[in-house]
mmCIF file of C-alpha atoms in Angstrom:
data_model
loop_
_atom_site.group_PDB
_atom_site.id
_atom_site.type_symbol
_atom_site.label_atom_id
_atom_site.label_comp_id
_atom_site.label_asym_id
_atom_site.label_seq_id
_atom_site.Cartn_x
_atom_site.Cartn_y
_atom_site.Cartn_z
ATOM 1 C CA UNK A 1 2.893 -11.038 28.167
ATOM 2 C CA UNK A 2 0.394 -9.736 25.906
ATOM 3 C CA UNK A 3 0.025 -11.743 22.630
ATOM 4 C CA UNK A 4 0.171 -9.236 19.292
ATOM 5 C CA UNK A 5 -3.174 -9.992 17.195
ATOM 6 C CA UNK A 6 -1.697 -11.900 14.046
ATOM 7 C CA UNK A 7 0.321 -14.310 16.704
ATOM 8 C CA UNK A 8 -3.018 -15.202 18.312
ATOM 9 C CA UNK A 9 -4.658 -15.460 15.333
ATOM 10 C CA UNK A 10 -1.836 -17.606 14.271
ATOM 11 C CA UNK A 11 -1.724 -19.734 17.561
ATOM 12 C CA UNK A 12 -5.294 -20.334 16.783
ATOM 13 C CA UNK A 13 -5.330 -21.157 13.166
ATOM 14 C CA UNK A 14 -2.233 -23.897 13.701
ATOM 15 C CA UNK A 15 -4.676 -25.688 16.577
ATOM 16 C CA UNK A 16 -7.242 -26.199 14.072
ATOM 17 C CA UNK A 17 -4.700 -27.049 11.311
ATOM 18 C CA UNK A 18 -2.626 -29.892 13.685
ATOM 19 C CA UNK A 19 -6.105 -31.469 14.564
ATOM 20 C CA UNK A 20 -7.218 -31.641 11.015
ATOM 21 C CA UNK A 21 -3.968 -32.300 8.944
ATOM 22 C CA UNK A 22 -4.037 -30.496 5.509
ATOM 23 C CA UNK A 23 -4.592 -32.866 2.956
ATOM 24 C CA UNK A 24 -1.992 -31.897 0.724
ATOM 25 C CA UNK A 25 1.406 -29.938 0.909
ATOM 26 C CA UNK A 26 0.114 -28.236 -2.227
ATOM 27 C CA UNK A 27 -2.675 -26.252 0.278
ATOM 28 C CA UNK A 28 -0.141 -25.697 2.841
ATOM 29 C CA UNK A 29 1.922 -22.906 1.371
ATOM 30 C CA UNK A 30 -1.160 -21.465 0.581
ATOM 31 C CA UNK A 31 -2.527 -21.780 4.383
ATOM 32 C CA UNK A 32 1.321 -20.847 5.165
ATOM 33 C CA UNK A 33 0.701 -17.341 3.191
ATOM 34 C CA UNK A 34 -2.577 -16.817 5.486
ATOM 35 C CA UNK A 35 -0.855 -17.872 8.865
ATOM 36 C CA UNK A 36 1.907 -15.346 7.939
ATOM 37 C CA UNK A 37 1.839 -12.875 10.343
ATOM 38 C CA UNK A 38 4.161 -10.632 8.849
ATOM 39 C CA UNK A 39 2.482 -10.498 5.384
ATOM 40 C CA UNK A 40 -0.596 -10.065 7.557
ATOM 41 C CA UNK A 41 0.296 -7.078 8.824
ATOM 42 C CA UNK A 42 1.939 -5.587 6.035
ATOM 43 C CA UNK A 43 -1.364 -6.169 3.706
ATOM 44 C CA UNK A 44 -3.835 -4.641 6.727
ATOM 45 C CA UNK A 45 -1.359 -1.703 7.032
ATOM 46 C CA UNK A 46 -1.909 -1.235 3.431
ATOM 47 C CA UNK A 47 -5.359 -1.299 2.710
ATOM 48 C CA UNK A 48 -5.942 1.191 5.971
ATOM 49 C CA UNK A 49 -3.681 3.584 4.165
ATOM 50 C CA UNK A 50 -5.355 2.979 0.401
ATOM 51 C CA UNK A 51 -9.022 3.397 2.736
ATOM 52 C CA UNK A 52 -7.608 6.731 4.830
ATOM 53 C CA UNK A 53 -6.781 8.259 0.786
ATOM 54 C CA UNK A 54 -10.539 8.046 0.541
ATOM 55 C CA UNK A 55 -11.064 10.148 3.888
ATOM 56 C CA UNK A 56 -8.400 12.587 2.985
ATOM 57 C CA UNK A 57 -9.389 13.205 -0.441
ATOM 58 C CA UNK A 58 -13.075 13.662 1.293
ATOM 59 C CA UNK A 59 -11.465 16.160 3.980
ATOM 60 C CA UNK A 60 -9.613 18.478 1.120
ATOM 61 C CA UNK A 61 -12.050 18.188 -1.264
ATOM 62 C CA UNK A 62 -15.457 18.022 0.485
ATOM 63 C CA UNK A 63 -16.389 14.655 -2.231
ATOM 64 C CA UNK A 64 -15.997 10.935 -1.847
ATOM 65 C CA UNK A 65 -13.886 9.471 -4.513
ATOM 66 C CA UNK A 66 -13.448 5.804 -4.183
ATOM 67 C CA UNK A 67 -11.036 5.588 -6.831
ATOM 68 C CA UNK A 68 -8.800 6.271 -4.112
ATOM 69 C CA UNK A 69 -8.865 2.509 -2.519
ATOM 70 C CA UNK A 70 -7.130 1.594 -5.911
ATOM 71 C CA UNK A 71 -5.153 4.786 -7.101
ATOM 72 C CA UNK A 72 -1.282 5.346 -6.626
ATOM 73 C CA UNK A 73 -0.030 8.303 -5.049
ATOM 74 C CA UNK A 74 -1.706 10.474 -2.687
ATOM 75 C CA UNK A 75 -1.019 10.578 1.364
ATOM 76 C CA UNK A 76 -0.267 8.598 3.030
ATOM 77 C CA UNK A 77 2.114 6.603 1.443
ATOM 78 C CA UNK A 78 1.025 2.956 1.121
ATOM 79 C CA UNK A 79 4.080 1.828 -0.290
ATOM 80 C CA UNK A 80 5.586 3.379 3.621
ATOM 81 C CA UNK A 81 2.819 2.197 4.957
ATOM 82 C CA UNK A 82 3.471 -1.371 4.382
ATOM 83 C CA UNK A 83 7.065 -2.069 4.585
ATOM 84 C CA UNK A 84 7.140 -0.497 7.769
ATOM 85 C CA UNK A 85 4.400 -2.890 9.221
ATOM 86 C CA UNK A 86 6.540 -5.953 7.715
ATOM 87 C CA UNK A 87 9.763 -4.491 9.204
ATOM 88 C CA UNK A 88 7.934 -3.888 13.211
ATOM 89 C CA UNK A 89 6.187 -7.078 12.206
ATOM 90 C CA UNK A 90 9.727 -8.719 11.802
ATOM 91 C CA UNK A 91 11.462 -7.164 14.756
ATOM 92 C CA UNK A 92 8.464 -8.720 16.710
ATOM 93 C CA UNK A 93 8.919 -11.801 15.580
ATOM 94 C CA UNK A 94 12.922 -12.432 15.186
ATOM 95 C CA UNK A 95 14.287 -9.749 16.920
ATOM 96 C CA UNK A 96 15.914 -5.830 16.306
ATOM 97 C CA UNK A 97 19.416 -8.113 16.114
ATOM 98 C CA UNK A 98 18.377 -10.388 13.135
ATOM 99 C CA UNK A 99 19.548 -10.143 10.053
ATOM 100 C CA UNK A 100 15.871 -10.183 8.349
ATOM 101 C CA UNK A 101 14.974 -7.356 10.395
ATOM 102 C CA UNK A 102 18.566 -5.208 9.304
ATOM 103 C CA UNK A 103 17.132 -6.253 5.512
ATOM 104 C CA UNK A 104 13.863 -5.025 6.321
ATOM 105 C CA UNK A 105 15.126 -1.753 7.821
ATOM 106 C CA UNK A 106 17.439 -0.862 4.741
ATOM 107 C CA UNK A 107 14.904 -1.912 2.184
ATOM 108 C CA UNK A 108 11.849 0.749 4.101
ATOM 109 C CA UNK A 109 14.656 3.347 4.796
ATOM 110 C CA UNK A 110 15.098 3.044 0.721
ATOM 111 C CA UNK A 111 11.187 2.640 0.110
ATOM 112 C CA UNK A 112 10.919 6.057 2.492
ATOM 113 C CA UNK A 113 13.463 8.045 1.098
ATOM 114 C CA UNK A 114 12.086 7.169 -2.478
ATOM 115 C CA UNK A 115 8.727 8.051 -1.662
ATOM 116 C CA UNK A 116 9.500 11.575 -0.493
ATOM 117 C CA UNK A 117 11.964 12.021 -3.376
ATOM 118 C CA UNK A 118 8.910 10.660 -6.125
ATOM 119 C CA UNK A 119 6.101 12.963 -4.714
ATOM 120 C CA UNK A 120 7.871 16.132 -3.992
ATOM 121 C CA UNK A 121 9.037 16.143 -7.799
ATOM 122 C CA UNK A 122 6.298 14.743 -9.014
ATOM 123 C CA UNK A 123 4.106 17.229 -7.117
ATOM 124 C CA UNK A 124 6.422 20.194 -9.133
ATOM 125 C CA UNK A 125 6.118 18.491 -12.453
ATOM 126 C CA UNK A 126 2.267 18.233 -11.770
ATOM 127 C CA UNK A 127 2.402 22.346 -11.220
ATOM 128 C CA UNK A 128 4.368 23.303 -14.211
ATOM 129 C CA UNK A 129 2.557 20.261 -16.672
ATOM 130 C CA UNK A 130 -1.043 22.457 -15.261
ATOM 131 C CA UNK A 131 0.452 25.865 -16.421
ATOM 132 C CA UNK A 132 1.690 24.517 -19.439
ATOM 133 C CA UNK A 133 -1.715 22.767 -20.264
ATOM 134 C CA UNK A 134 -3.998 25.694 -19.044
ATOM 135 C CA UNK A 135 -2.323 28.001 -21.200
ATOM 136 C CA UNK A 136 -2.631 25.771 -24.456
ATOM 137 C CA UNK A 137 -5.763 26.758 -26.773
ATOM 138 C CA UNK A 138 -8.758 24.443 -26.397
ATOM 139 C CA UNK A 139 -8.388 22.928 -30.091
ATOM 140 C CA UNK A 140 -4.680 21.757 -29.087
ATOM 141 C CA UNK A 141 -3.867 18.382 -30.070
ATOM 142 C CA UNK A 142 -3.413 18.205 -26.111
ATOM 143 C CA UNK A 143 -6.117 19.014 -24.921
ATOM 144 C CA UNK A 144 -7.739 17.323 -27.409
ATOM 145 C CA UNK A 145 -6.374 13.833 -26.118
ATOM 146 C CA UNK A 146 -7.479 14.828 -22.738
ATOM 147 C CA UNK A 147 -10.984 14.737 -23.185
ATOM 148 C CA UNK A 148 -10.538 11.672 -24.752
ATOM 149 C CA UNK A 149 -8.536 9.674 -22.159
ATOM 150 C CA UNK A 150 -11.156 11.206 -20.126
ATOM 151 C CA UNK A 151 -14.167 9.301 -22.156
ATOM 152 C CA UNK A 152 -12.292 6.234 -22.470
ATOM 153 C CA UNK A 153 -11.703 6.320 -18.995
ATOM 154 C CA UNK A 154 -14.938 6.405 -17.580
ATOM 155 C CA UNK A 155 -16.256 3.961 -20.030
ATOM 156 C CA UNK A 156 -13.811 1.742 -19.012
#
């Protein structure tokens, strides 16, 4: 049997920690958090998404933005992204017939459904908002505050 990545890692990590006995329990929930392989996977699945906005922004757009590692929104989803690496993460662990995996499933069929709901309005609102704003005269209060959220923005 094959060993999935964070269990090695995990297997590894407890070797060193039973021959060296934490000093206090205070560090242990924090080495706990580390160990987790669940959480693992969940955070990795999450940053590759935030790091694959920068590569699709770069695709469409033919310029690097790096805002994109720390920006909501975009494709793909890294909200998706992560609970459904903590949900297969889970049914590795405890099993499809566990009731942590059933909570898991539920809350990323939510998180899913939410996410398509979220960008395929917000993605209209965005449309009509640009119409609206493109139309407006270049003195409007508007587009006034634009160029100043803009300034403020990059200063900071």
């Amino acid at each position: 049997m094959a060993l999935v990545p964070h269990v090695a890692v995990r297997r590894l990590l407890e070797f060193k920690l039973d021959s060296s006995k934490a000093e206090s329990t205070q560090h242990n929930w924090i080495v706990g958090l580390f160990l987790n392989g669940a959480l693992i996977s969940a955070m990795v699945a999450f940053f590759i998404a935030q790091l694959s906005k920068v590569f699709t922004h770069y695709y469409h757009e033919q310029a690097w933005d790096w805002t994109r590692l720390i920006s909501s929104g975009g494709m793909p989803s890294s909200h998706t992204a992560l609970i459904v690496a903590l949900t297969t993460a889970i049914a590795i662990e405890n099993g499809t017939n566990s009731s942590l995996f059933a909570m898991c499933l539920v809350i990323a069929l939510i998180v899913m459904y939410d996410a398509t709901g979220v960008r395929l309005h917000a993605g209209r609102q965005a449309t009509v908002l640009n119409i609206i704003i493109a139309e407006m005269p270049p003195d409007h209060p508007v587009q006034v505050q634009r160029v100043e959220d803009g300034i403020l923005r990059a200063l900071g």
